[in-house]
Short mmCIF file of C-alpha atoms in Angstrom, two decimals:
data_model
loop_
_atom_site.label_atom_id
_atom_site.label_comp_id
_atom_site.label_asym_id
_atom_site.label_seq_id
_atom_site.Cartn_x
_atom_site.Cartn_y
_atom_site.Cartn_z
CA UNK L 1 90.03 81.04 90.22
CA UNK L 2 91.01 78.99 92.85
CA UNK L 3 90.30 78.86 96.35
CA UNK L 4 92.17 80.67 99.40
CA UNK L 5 92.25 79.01 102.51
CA UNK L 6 92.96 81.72 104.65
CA UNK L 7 92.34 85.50 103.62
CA UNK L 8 92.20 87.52 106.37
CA UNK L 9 92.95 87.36 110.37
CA UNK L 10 89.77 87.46 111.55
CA UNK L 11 88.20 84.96 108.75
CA UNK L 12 90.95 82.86 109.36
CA UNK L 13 90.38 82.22 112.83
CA UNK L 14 86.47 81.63 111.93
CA UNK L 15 86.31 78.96 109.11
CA UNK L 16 86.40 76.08 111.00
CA UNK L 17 83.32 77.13 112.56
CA UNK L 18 81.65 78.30 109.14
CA UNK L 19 82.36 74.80 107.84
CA UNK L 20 80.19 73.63 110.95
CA UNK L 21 77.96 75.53 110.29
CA UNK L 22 77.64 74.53 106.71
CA UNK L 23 77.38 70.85 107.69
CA UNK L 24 74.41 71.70 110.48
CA UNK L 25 72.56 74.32 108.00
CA UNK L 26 72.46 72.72 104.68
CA UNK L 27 70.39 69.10 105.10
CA UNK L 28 69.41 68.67 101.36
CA UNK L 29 71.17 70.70 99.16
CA UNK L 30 69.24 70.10 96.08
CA UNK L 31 66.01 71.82 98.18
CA UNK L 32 68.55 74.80 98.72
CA UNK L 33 69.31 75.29 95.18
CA UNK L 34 65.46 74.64 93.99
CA UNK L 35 64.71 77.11 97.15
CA UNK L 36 67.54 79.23 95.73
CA UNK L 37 66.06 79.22 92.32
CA UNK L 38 62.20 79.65 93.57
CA UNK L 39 63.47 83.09 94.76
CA UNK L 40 65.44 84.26 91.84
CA UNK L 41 62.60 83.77 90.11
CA UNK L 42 60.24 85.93 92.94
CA UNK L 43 62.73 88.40 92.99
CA UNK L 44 63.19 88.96 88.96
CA UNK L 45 66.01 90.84 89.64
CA UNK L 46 66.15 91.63 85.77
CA UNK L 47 62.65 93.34 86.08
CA UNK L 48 62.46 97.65 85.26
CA UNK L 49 60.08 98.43 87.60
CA UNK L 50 59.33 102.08 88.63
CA UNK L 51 60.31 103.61 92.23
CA UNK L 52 56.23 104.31 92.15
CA UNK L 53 56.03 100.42 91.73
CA UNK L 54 58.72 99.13 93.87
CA UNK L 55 57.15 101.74 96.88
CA UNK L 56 53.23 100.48 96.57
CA UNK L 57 55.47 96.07 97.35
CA UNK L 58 57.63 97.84 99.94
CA UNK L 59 55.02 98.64 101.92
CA UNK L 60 53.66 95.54 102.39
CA UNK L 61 57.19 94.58 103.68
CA UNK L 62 57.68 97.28 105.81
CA UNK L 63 61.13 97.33 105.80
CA UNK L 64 64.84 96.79 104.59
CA UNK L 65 68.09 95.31 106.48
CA UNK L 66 71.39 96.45 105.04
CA UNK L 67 74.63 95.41 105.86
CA UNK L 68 76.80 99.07 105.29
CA UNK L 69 80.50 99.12 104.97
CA UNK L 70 80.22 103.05 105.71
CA UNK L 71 78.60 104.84 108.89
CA UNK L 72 77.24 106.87 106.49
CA UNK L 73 74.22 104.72 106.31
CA UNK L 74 72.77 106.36 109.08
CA UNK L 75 72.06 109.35 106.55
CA UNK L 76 70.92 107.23 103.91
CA UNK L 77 68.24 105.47 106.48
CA UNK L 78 67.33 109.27 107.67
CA UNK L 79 66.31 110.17 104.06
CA UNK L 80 64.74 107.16 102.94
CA UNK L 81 62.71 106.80 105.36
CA UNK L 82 61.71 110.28 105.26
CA UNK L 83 61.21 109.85 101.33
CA UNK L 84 59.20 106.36 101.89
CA UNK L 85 56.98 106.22 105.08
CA UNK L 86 56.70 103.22 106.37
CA UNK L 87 59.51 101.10 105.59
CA UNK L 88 61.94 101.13 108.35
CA UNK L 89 65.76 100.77 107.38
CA UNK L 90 67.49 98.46 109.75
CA UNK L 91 71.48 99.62 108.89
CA UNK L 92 74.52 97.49 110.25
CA UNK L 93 77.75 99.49 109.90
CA UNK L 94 80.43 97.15 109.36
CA UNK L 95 83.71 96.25 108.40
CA UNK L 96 84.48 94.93 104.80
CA UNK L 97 85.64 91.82 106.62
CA UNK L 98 83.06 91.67 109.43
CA UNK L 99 80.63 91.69 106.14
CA UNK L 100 82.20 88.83 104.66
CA UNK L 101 82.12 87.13 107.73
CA UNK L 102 78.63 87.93 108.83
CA UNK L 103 77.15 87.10 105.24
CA UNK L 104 78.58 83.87 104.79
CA UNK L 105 77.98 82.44 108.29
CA UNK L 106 74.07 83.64 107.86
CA UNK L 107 73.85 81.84 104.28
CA UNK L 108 75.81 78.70 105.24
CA UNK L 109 73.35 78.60 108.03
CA UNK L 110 69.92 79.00 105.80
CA UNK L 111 69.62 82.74 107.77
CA UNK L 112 67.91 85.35 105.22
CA UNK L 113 68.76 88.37 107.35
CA UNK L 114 70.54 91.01 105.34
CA UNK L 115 68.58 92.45 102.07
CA UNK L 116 71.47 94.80 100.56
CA UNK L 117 74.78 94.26 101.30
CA UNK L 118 76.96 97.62 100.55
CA UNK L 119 81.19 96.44 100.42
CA UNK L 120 84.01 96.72 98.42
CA UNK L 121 85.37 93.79 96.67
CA UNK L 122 88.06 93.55 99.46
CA UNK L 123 90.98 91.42 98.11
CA UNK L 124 88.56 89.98 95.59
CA UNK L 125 87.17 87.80 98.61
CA UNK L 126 83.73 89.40 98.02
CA UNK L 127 83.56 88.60 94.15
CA UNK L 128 86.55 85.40 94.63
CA UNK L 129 83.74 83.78 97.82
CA UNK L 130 80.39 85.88 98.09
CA UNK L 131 79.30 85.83 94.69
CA UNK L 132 80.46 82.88 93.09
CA UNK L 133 78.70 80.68 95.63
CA UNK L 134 75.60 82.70 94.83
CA UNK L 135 75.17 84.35 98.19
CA UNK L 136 75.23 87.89 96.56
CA UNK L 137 73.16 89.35 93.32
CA UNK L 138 73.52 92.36 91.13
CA UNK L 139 70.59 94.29 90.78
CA UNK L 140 71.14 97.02 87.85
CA UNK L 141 68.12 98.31 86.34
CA UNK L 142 68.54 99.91 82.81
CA UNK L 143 67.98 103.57 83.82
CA UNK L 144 70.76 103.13 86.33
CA UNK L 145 72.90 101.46 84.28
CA UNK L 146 72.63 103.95 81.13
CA UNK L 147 74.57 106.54 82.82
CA UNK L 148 77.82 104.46 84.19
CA UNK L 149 80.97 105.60 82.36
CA UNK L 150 82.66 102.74 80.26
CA UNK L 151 85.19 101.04 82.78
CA UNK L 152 81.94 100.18 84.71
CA UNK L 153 79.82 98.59 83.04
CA UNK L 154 80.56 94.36 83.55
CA UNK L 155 80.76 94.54 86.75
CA UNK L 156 79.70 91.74 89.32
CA UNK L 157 77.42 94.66 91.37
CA UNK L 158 75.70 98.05 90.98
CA UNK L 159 79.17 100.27 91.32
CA UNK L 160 78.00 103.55 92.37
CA UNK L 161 81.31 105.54 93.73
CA UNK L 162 84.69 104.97 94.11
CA UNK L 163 87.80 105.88 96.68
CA UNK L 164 91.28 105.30 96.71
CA UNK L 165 93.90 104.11 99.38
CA UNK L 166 96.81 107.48 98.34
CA UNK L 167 99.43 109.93 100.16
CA UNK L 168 98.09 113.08 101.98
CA UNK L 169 100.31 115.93 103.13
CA UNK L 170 100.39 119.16 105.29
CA UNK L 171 99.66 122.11 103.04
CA UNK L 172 100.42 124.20 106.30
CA UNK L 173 104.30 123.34 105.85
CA UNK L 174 105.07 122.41 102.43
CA UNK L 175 104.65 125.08 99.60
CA UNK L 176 104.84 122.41 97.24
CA UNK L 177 104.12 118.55 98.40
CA UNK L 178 107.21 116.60 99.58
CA UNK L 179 106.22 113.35 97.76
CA UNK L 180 106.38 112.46 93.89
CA UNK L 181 107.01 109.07 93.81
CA UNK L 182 106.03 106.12 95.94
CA UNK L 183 109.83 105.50 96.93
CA UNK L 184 110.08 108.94 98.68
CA UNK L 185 107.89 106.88 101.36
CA UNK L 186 111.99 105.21 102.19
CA UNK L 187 113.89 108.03 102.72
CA UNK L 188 115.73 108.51 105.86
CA UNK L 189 113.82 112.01 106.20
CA UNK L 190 110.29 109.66 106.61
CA UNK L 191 111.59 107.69 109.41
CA UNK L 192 108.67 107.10 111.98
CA UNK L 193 107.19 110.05 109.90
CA UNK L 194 104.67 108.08 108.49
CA UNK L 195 100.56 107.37 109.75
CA UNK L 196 98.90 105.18 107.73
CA UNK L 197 95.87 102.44 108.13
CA UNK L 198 97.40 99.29 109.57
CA UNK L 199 96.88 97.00 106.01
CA UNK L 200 96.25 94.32 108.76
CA UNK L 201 93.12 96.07 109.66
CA UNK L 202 92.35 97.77 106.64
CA UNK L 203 91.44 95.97 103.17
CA UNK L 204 92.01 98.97 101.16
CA UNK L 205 95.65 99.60 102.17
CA UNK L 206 96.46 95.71 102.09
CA UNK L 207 94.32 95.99 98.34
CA UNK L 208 97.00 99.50 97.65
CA UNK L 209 100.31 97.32 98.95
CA UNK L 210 98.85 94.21 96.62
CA UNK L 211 98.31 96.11 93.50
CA UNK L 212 102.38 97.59 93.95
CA UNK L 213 103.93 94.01 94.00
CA UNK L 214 101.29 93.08 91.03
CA UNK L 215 103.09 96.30 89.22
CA UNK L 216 106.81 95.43 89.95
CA UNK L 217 107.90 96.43 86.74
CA UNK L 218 106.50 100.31 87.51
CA UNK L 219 107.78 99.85 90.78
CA UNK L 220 111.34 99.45 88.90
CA UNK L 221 110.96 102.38 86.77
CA UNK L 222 109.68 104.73 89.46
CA UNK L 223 112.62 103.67 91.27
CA UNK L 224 115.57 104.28 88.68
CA UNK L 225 113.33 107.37 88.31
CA UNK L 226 114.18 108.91 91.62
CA UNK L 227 117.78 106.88 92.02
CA UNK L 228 119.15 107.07 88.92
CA UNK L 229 120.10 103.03 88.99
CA UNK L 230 118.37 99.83 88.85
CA UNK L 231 117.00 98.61 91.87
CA UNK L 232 118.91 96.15 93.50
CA UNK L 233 116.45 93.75 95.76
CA UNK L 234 117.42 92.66 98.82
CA UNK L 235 116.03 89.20 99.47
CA UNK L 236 112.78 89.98 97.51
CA UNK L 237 112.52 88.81 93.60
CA UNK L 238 110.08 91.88 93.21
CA UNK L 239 110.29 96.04 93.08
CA UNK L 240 107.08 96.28 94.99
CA UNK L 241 107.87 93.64 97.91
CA UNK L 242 111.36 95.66 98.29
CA UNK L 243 108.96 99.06 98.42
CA UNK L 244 107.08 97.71 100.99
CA UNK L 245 110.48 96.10 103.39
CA UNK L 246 112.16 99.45 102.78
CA UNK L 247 108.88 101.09 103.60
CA UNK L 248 108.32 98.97 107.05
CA UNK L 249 111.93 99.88 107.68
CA UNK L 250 111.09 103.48 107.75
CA UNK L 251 109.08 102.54 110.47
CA UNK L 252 105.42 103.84 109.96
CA UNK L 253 103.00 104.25 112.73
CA UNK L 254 99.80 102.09 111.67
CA UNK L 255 96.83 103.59 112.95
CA UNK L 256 93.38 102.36 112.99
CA UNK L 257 90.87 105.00 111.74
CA UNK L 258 91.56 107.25 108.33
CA UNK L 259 90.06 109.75 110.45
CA UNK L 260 93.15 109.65 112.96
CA UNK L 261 95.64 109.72 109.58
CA UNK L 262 94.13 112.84 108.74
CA UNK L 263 94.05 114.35 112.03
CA UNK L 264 98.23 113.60 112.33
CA UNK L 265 98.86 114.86 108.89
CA UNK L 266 96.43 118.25 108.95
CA UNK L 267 96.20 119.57 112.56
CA UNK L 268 97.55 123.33 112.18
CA UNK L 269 101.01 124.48 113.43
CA UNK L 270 103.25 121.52 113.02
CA UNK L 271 106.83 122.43 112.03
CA UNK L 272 107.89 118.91 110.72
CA UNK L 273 104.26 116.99 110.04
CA UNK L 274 104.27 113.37 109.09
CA UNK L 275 103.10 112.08 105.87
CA UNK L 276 99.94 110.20 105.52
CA UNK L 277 97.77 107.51 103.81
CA UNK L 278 94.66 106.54 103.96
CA UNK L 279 91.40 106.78 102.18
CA UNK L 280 90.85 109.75 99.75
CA UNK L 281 87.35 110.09 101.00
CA UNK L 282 88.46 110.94 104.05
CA UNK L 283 89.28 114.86 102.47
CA UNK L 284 85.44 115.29 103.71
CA UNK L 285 86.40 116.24 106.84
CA UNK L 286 89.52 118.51 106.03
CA UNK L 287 87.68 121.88 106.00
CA UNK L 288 85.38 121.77 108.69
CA UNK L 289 87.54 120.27 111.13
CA UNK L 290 89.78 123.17 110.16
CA UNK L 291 93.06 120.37 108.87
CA UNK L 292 95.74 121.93 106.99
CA UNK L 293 96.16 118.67 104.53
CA UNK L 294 95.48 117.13 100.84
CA UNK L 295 95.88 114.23 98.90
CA UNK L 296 98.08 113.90 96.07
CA UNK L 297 97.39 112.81 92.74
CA UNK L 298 100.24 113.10 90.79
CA UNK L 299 102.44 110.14 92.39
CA UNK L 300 105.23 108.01 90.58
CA UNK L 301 103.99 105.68 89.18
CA UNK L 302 101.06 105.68 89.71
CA UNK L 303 98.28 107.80 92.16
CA UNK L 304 96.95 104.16 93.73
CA UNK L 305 94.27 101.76 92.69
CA UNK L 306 90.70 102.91 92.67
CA UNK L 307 88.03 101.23 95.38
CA UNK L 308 84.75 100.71 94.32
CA UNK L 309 81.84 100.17 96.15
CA UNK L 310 79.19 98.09 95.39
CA UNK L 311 75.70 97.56 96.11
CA UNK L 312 74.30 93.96 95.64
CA UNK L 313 71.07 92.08 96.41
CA UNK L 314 71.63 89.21 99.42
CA UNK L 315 70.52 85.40 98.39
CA UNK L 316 67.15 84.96 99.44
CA UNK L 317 66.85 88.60 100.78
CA UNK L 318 63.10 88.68 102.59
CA UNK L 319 62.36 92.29 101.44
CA UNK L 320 63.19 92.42 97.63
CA UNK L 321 60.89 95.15 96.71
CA UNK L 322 62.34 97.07 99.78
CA UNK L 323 66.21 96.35 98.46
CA UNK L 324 65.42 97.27 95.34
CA UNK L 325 63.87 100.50 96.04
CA UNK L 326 67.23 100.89 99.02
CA UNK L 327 69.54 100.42 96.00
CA UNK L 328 68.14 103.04 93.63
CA UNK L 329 67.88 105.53 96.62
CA UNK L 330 71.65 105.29 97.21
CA UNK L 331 72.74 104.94 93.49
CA UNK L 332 71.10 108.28 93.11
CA UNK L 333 68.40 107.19 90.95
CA UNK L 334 67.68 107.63 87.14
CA UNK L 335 69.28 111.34 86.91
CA UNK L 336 71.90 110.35 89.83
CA UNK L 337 70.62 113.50 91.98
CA UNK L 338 68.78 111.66 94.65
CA UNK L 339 69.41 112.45 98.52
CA UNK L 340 70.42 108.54 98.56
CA UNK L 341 73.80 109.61 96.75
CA UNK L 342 74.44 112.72 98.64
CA UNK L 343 76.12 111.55 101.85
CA UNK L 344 78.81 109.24 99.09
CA UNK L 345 79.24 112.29 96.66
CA UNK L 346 82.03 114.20 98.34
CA UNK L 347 85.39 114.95 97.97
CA UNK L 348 87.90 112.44 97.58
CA UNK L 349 85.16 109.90 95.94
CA UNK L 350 84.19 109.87 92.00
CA UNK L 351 81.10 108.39 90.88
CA UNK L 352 80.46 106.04 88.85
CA UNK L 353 78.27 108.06 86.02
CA UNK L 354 79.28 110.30 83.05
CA UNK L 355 77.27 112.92 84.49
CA UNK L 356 77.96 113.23 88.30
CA UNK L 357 81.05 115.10 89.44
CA UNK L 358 82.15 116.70 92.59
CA UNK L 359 83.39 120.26 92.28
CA UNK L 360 86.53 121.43 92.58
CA UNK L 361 88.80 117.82 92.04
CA UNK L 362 90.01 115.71 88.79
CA UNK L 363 87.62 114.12 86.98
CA UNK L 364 87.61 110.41 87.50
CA UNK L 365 89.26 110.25 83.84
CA UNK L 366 91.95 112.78 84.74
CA UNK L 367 93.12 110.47 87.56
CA UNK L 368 96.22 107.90 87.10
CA UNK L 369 94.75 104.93 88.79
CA UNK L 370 96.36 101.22 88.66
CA UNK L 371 93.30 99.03 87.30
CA UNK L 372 91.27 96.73 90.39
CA UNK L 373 92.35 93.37 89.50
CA UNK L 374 90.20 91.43 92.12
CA UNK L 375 91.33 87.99 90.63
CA UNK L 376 95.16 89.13 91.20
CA UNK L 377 94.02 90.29 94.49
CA UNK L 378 92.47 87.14 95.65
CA UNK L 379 95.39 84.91 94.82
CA UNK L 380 97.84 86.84 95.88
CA UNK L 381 96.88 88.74 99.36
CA UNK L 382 97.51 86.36 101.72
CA UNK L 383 100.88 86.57 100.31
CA UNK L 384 101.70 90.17 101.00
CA UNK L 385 100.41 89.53 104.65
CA UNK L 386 102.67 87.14 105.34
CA UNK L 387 105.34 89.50 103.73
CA UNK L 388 104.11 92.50 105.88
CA UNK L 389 103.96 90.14 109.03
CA UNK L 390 107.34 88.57 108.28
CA UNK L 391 108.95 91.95 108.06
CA UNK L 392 107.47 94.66 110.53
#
């Protein structure tokens, strides 16, 4: 796989400085990698042991720093802790980027802060960077692993739910949903009718708009589908590169919460509500805010690409007992009922397991998903930026 220079905007403008800090941190690299290999061996992150086992070690540490790509951490810390007296969680809510960022300037620096690191793959930078130079470590213990349905099971982390980047609409004003194909999103009727995450902000979207040029030969289909002719690109030499000019054209208003995509698409008495995408997750909030809105799964060609979530152990993590014990709490333990899950086990997410399901959606196996291809992703991201920034 080779080597981006520049993935996103806010790692771009910081890898000159992570390259001095690499030269300042790392002295003797050959006492790094035996320090390196000391710990793997300490940590035996291949080990079974029980959360009885795991608790009695934890306690000597006292407690367990985890950098979260969801603020709904803070639940996860208010049950653990309650479930495991005296270890204290110290969460960090962050961004996938602000994640990659914070990680790799820590471990270029010899800095053994974080413990778990919770993220999604994020243009493959995570698996592409994080774990191929070692800074990240999958911890999977065999009664967590026994229960993850097939497509999950060689995977670079414990995957323990999954989201998608799709289209949500007003079910206050449309009987039956507007959209049924991705190249609806162009028509003249969508003009500066469409919210969505700004995919210069947002990994997920940019991960969604990545995964369309990947498929351009769906993209073509789906569009003779709704035309009735063969697409005919303007200055593009790909379907989903001409979806995404003739999308910018349409003029979509990027916002920069899911929560605000939501809000636009579901608040109650709109005649003429915009269209919306964002995270499926995000459906959480729809009833108790009291939003008229859903998200679609039946979507030509495809519904989106799914977003998993991972949970890894950091490189030279201080607390490994603590981590390990962190990670089964919020994988949901052996049976996958543990108040770790909970606050990630809600509509518009799918777990990971054969035998966890959230009431009332598709099954994870009923859903029409493009396949993650982080690789892809990693080669070919800073590409669509350039595209997206070239063309807004």
């Amino acid at each position: 796989m080779k080597k981006n220079t520049y993935k996103w905007p806010a790692i771009g403008l910081v890898f000159s400085s992570l390259f001095v800090i690499s030269a300042c941190g790392s002295n003797d690299s050959n006492s790094a990698t035996a320090q390196d290999s000391t710990w793997l061996e300490q940590a035996d992150l291949e080990a079974n042991e029980t959360p009885e086992e795991l608790y009695e070690a934890a306690k000597e540490e006292g407690k367990v720093v985890v950098y979260s790509q969801s603020s709904r951490i803070k639940d996860v810390k208010a049950s653990f802790e309650k479930e495991y007296p005296g270890i204290q969680v110290e969460a960090f809510d962050l961004g996938t980027i602000e994640i990659v960022e914070k990680v790799t300037r820590e471990q270029e620096a010899g800095l053994n802060t974080a413990d778990v690191v919770f993220v999604k793959d994020g243009g493959g930078i995570v698996s592409g960077e994080l774990l191929s130079e070692g800074m990240l470590h999958k911890y999977a213990p065999d009664d967590l692993v026994a229960s993850l349905d097939e497509p999950f099971l060689d995977e670079p982390g414990l995957p323990f739910y999954f989201s998608t980047r799709t289209i949500f609409v007003n079910t206050e004003a449309y009987d039956e949903s507007p959209i049924n194909n991705w190249w609806d999103l162009t028509d003249d009727q969508w003009q500066s009718k469409i919210v969505m995450d700004d995919p210069l902000l947002s990994s997920d979207t940019l991960d969604l708009l990545t995964t369309i040029v990947q498929n351009t030969d769906e993209m073509e289909a789906a569009y003779k589908d709704k035309f009735g002719t063969d697409i005919e690109l303007d200055g593009t030499d790909n379907a989903g590169y001409e979806f995404i000019k003739q999308l910018l054209a349409n003029d979509p208003v990027f916002l920069s919460s899911g929560d605000d995509v939501v809000e636009a698409v579901g608040t109650p008495g709109q005649e003429n509500p915009p269209v919306g995408i964002t995270t499926s997750s995000k459906s959480r909030h729809i009833e108790e805010q009291g939003y008229h809105a859903e998200f679609l799964y039946d979507v030509n060609p495809k519904m989106s690409v799914a977003g998993t979530s991972y949970l890894y152990m950091a490189n030279n993590a201080e607390h490994t007992a603590a981590a390990k014990l962190l990670i089964r709490w919020m994988a949901g333990e052996a049976d996958g009922q543990g108040e770790g899950f909970r606050p990630y086990n809600v509509p518009g997410s799918w777990s990971t397991r054969t035998d966890v399901s959230v009431e009332g959606q598709r099954s994870s196996d009923e859903l029409d998903l493009w396949p993650y291809d982080g690789e892809y992703l990693y080669d070919h991201t800073n590409e669509v930026r350039n595209f997206i920034l070239e063309n807004q």
